[in-house]
XYZ file of C-alpha atoms in Angstrom:
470
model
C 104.187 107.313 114.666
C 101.906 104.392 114.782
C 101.348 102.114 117.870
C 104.334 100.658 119.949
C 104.571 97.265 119.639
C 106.705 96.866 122.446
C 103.450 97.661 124.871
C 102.253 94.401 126.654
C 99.166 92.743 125.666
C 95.967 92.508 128.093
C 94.679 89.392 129.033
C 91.853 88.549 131.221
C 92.622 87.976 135.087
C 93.656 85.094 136.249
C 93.791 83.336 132.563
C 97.326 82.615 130.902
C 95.950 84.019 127.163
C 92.450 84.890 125.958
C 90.740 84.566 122.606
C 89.650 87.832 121.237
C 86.335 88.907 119.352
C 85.241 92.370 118.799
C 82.063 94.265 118.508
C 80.031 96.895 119.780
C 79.781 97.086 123.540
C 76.084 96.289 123.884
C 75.802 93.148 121.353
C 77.036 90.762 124.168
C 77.609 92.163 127.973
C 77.685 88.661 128.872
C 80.693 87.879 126.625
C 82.316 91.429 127.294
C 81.905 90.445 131.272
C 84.533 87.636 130.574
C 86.617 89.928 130.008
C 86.059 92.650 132.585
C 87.066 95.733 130.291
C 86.053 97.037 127.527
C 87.042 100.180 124.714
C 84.696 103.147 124.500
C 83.708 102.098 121.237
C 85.093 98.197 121.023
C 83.987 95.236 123.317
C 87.408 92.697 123.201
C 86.018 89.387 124.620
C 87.374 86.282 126.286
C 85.903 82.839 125.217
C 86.728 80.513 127.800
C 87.636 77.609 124.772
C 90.245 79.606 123.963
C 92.574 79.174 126.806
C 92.270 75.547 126.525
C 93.199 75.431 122.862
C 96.616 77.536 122.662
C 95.730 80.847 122.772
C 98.437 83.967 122.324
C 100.198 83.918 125.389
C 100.164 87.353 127.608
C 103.510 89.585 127.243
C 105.773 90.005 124.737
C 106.930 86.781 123.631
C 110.461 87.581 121.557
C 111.218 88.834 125.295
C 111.041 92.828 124.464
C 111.458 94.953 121.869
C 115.560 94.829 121.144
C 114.902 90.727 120.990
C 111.926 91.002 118.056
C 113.723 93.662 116.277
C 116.484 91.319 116.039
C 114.428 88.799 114.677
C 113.088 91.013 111.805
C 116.519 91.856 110.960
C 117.941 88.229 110.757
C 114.403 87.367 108.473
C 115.694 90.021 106.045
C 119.165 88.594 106.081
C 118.842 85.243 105.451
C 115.877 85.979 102.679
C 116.839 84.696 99.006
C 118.054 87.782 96.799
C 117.701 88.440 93.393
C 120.616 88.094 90.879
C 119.575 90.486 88.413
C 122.925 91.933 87.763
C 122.631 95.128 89.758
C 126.008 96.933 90.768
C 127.994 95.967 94.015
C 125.820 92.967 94.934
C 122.499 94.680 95.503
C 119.960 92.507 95.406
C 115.834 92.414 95.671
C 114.564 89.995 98.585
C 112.314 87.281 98.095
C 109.127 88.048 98.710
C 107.913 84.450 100.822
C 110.597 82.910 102.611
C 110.538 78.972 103.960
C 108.121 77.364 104.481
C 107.552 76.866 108.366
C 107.130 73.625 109.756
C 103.970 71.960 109.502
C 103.654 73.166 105.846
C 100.476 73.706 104.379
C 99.072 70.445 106.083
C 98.892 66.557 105.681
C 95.655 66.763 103.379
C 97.912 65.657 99.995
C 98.103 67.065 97.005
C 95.482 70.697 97.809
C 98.156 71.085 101.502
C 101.830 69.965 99.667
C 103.804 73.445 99.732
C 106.996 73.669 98.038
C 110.030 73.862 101.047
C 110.734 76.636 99.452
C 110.395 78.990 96.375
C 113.479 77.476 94.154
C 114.617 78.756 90.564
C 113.581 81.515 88.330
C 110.240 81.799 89.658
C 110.219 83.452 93.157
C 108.825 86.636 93.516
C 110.329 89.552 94.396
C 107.555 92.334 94.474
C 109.082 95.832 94.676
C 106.340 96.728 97.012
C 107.521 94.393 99.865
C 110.990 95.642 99.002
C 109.828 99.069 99.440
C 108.828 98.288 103.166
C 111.544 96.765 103.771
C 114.156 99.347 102.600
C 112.052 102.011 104.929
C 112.617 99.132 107.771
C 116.392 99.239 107.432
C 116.231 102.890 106.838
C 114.978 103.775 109.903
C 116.527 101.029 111.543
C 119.881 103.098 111.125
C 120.686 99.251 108.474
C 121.169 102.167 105.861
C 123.725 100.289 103.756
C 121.744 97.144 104.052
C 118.734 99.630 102.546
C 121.075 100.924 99.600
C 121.055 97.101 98.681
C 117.718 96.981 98.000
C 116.815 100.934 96.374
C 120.014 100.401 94.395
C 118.602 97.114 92.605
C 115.417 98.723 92.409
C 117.441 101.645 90.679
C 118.584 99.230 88.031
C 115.380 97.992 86.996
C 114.057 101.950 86.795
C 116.559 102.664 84.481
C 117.311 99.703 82.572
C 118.894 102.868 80.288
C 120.887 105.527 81.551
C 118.992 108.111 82.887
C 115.303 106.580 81.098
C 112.991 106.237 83.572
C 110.909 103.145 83.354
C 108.036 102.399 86.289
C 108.259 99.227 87.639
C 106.597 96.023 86.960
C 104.270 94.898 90.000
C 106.989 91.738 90.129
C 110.189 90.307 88.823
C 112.012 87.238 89.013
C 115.235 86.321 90.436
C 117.217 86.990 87.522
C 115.225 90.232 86.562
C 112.622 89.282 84.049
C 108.986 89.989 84.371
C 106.746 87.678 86.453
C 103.867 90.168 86.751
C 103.723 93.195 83.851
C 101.076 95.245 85.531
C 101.877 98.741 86.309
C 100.207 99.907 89.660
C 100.482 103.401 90.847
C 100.816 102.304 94.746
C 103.593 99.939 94.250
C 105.834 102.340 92.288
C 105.122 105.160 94.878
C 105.683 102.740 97.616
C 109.336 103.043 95.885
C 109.366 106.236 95.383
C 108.595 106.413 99.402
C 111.386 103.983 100.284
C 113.808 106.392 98.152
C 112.541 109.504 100.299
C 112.993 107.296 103.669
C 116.443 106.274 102.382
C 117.751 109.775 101.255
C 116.672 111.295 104.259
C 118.333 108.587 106.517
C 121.869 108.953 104.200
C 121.415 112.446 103.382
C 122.214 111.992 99.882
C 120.420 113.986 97.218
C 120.027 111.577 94.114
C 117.837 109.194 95.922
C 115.498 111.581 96.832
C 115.855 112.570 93.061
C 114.702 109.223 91.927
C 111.605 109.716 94.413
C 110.933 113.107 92.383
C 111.356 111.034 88.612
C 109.067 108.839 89.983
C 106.611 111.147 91.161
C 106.683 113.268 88.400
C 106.358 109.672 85.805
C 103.282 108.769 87.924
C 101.572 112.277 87.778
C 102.268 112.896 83.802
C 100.582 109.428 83.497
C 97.963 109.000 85.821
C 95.898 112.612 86.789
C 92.715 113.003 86.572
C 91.176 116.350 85.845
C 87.440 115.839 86.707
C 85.526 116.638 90.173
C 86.199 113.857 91.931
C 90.498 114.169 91.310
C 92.900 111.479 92.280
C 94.992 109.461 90.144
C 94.215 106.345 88.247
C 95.914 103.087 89.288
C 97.260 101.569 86.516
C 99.723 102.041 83.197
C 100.233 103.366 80.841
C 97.696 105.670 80.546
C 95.412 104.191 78.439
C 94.860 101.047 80.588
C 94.796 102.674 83.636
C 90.861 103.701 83.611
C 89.867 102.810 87.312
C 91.389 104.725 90.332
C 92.006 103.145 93.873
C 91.872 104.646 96.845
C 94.908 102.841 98.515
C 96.825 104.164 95.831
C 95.957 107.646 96.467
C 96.744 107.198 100.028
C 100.192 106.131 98.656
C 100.394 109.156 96.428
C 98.972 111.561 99.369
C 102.489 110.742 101.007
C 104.491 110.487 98.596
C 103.755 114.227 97.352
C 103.578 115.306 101.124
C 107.192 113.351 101.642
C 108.804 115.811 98.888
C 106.396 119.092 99.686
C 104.415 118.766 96.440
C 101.103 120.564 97.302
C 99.493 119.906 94.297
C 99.614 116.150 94.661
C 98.208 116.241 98.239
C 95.452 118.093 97.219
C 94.613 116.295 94.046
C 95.230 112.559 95.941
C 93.213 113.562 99.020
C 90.381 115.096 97.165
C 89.301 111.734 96.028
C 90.157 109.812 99.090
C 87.476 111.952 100.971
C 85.337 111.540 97.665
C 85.337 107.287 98.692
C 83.730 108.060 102.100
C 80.650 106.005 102.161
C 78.163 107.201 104.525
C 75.992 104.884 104.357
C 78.828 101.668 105.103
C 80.924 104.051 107.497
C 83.730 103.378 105.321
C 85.988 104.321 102.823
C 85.306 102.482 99.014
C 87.544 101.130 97.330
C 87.977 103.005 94.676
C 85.948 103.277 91.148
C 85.430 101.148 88.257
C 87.615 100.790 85.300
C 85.464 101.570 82.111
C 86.865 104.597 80.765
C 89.717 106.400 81.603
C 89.434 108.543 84.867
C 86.202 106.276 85.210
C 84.521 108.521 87.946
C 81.669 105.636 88.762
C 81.396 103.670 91.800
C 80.389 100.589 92.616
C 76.981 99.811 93.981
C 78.837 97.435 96.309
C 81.860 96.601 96.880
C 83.926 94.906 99.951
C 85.498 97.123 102.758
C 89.291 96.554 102.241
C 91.501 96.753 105.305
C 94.460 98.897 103.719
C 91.926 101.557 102.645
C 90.772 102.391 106.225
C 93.843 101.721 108.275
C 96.658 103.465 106.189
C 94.032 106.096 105.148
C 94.607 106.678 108.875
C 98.716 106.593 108.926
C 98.684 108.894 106.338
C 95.935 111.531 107.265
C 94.843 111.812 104.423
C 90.953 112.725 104.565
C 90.811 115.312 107.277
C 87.551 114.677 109.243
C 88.518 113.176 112.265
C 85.061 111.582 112.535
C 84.930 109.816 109.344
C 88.420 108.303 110.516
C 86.526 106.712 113.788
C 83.671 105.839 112.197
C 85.876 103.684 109.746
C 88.412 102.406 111.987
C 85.350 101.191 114.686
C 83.504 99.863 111.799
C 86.756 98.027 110.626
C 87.398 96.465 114.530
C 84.199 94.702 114.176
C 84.466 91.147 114.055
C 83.213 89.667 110.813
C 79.929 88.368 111.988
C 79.123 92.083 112.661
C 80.502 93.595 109.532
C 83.734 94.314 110.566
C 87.164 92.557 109.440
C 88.405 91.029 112.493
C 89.189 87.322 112.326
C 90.605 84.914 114.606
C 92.625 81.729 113.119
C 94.268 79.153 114.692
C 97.630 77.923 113.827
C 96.375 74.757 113.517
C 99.734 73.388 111.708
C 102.173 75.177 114.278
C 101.455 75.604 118.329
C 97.799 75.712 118.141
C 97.506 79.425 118.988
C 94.501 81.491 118.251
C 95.559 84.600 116.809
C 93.507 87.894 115.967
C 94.076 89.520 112.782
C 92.048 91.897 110.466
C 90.895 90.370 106.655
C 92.281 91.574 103.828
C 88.910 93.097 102.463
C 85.207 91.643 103.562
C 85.227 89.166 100.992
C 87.552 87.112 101.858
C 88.592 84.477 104.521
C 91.810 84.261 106.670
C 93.661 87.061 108.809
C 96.187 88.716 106.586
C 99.165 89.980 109.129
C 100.544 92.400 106.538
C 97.573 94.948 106.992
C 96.996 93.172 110.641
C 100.382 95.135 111.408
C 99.049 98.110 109.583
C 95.919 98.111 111.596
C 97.883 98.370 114.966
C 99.775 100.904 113.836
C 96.725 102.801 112.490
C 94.881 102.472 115.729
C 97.886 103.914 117.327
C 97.945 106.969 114.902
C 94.166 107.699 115.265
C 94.353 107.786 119.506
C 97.320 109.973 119.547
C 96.238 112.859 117.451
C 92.537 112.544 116.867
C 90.781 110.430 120.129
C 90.650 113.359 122.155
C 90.098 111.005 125.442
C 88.122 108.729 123.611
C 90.438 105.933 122.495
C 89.295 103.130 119.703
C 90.592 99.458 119.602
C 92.915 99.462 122.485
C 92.701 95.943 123.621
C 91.886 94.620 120.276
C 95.280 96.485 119.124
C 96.750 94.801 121.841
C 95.989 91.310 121.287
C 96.907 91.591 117.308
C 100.419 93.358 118.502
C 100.558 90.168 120.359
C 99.526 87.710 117.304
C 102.080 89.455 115.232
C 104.747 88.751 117.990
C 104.062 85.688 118.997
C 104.706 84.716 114.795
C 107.806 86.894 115.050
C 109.146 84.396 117.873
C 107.965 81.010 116.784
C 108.822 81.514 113.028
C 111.175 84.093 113.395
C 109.101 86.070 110.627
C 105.302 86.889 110.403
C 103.751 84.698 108.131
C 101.400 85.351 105.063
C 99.026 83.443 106.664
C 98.639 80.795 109.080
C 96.124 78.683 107.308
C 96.968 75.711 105.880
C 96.286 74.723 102.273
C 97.849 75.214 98.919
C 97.002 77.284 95.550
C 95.374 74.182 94.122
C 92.792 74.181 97.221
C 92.455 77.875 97.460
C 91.310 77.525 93.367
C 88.812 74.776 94.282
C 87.443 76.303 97.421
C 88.843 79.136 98.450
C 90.080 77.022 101.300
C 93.822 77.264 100.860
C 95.687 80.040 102.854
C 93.654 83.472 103.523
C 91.318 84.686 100.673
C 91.928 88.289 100.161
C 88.812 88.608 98.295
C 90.261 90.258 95.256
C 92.006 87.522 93.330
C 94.664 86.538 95.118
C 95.480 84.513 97.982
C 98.726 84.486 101.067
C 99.591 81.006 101.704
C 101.669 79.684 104.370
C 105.034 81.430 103.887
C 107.249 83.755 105.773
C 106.274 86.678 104.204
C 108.723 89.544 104.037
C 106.128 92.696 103.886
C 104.051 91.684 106.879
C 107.834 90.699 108.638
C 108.884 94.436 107.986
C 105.238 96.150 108.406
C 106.085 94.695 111.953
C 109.324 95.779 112.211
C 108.406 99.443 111.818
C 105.098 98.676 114.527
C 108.236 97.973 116.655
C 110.022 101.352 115.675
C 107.193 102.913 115.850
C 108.019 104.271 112.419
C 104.708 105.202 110.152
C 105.809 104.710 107.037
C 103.077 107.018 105.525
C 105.138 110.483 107.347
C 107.887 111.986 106.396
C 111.081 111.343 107.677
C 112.366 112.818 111.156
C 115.069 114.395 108.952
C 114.599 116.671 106.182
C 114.788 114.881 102.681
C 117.159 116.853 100.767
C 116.450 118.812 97.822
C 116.946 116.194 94.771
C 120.438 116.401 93.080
């Protein structure tokens, strides 16, 4: 499993909290000094402005781990849930919850966020209900999981026993609020069916995980060199392939033994190794079907190193450092760490990881992921040489210290609305692609925390045996 959250956070001596940078151990001794320890292959240092500005606090701060789990679980509770008509009140949950005090800001019209998401509108993204149905799963909440994969059951078979992929997002009442097809979201589900039928022991959810698994192979595979599967549907639209969603499909085919799909999914993974970045690409462009050309350039994204790690995809042990110490960099240095301040809330300073290079603002969803990943890599691969274990530590504690004051982790703690993150890119944190997370409870990054505190990678298969679909 990945890293425990539950594990204290280091802080320098004498000093109530400490703001955290990153970089390689020589760029700044002075700096690294502050702090008086640093990783083998990470400095984690201590600027003295921090303390006096509201850093994270030391500790745990929900009080330990029983405390925050609790918190996670009333968050999923008390979230909005669809209506769509699915059988014995199932229901999606909302994607963003409240938003926290403060807002987005007193700027006017580019800070005004809505209280909250109200009417036909909200999102509810099957992919956030995906981690959150492998939460509750593991959390032994497994009729509060059949909730969610039984609505999600309802919109894969709108007709008996026609499978239809799902759409990237729906609204309250079931209709479409986002058409695209992606191949990670839908085997995200099919995941959260494998978690859940392995948890309940009950044969046709792991039989939807195979439908869906089979739908996304018969329309996606690519036959050429460099393997894979494309990312998007149907077939004929879905010409570029990622390599987040072949780390999805990597363990999804490893959760239900299928070979093939392991093979086929890591084969391109290890294909998106850069050497010359110390990274893994993104993923290829989208001109032809199977499109088998890369990018001259293209920006490191966070999910694409850290759950490339979870999952285990690529083999070589040394690419995996080489991406995850690249990754723990701080931005200035080519990395994706970022510190923000919740300028709106308690003031605290709070280390996070980007969403990809190009953009601006910690994102906590994949901040949680990259603990976790960290975790994974320096229990099976370090071999005495551990990566990122302070800087782990002090994003465990950003995540936590969210979990207490908001009692959810937020999609970002940047002020700002849509309006100002179209003029500027100013509102909220820029993932770089497109899209922005604005100030919002945010239920993905909530339960990508939840299972940091389980210490539940979502990415392996279940403790118990999934069983043989009905």
């Amino acid at each position: 499993g990945g890293a425990s959250l539950a594990a204290p956070a280091a802080t320098a001596a004498g000093a109530a909290a400490v703001t955290v940078s990153s970089g390689p151990a020589a760029a700044d001794p002075a700096v690294g000094a502050a702090v008086g320890a640093t990783d083998r292959a990470i400095t984690s240092a201590a600027a003295a402005a921090g303390v006096a500005s509201g850093a994270v606090p030391s500790g745990m701060p929900c009080g330990d781990t029983k405390a925050c789990l609790a918190l996670v679980d009333a968050f999923l509770v008390r979230q909005p849930r669809s209506s769509h008509g699915a059988p014995g009140g199932a229901g999606l949950v909302q994607t963003f919850g409240h938003t926290p005090p403060g807002g987005g800001g007193s700027c006017g019209p580019l800070c005004e966020l809505r209280p909250q998401c109200e009417g036909s509108e909200c999102r509810f993204d099957p992919y956030d209900n995906a981690v959150a149905a492998i939460y509750l799963a593991t959390r032994g909440k497994v009729e509060a999981a059949r909730k969610i994969l039984d609505a999600l059951t309802h919109l894969l078979y709108p007709e008996q026993g026609q499978l239809e992929l799902l759409r990237a997002a729906y609204s309250t009442t079931g209709s479409v609020l986002d058409w695209s097809i992606d191949t990670g979201n839908n085997a995200w589900v099919g995941m959260a069916f494998a978690h859940f039928a392995a948890a309940s022991g009950e044969p046709c959810y792991s039989a939807i995980s195979k439908a869906i698994l089979d739908s996304l192979v018969s329309q996606t595979q690519c036959a050429d060199e460099l393997g894979g599967f494309m990312g998007k549907m149907p077939r004929q639209r879905g010409t570029y392939r990622s390599t987040e969603h072949n780390i999805d499909m990597y363990a999804l085919g490893k959760m239900l033994g299928d070979a093939k799909v392991q093979a086929q999914a890591s084969k391109f993974v290890s294909g998106m190794w850069w050497n010359s970045s110390q990274a893994y690409g993104t993923g290829t462009l989208g001109r032809g079907q199977c499109d088998a050309r890369v990018p001259p350039s293209a920006p490191m994204a966070a999910d694409t190193q850290f759950w490339n790690l979870l999952a285990g995809v690529d083999p070589v042990p040394g690419r995996k450092r080489a991406s995850a110490e690249k990754a723990l960099r701080s931005t200035g240095q080519g990395g994706l760490l970022v510190e923000d301040q919740d300028a709106l809330g308690d003031g605290a300073r709070l280390l996070g990881v980007l969403f990809t290079s190009a953009g601006k603002g910690a994102q906590w969803e994949n901040t949680a992921s990259a603990v976790m990943g960290v975790g994974e890599f320096n229990a099976l691969y370090a071999g005495g040489s551990p990566i990122g274990e302070r800087v782990a530590d002090t994003m465990r504690a950003a995540l936590l210290h969210q979990l207490s004051e908001y009692g959810a982790v937020l999609g970002s703690v940047r002020g700002g609305n849509f309006a100002a993150w179209e003029r500027d890119k100013h509102g909220g944190s820029d993932t770089g692609l497109g899209w922005v997370y604005l100030r919002y409870p945010h239920t993905a990054a909530t339960a990508w925390t939840g299972l940091a505190l389980l210490k539940a990678n979502p990415f392996a298969p279940p403790a118990r045996p999934v069983p043989s679909p009905a």
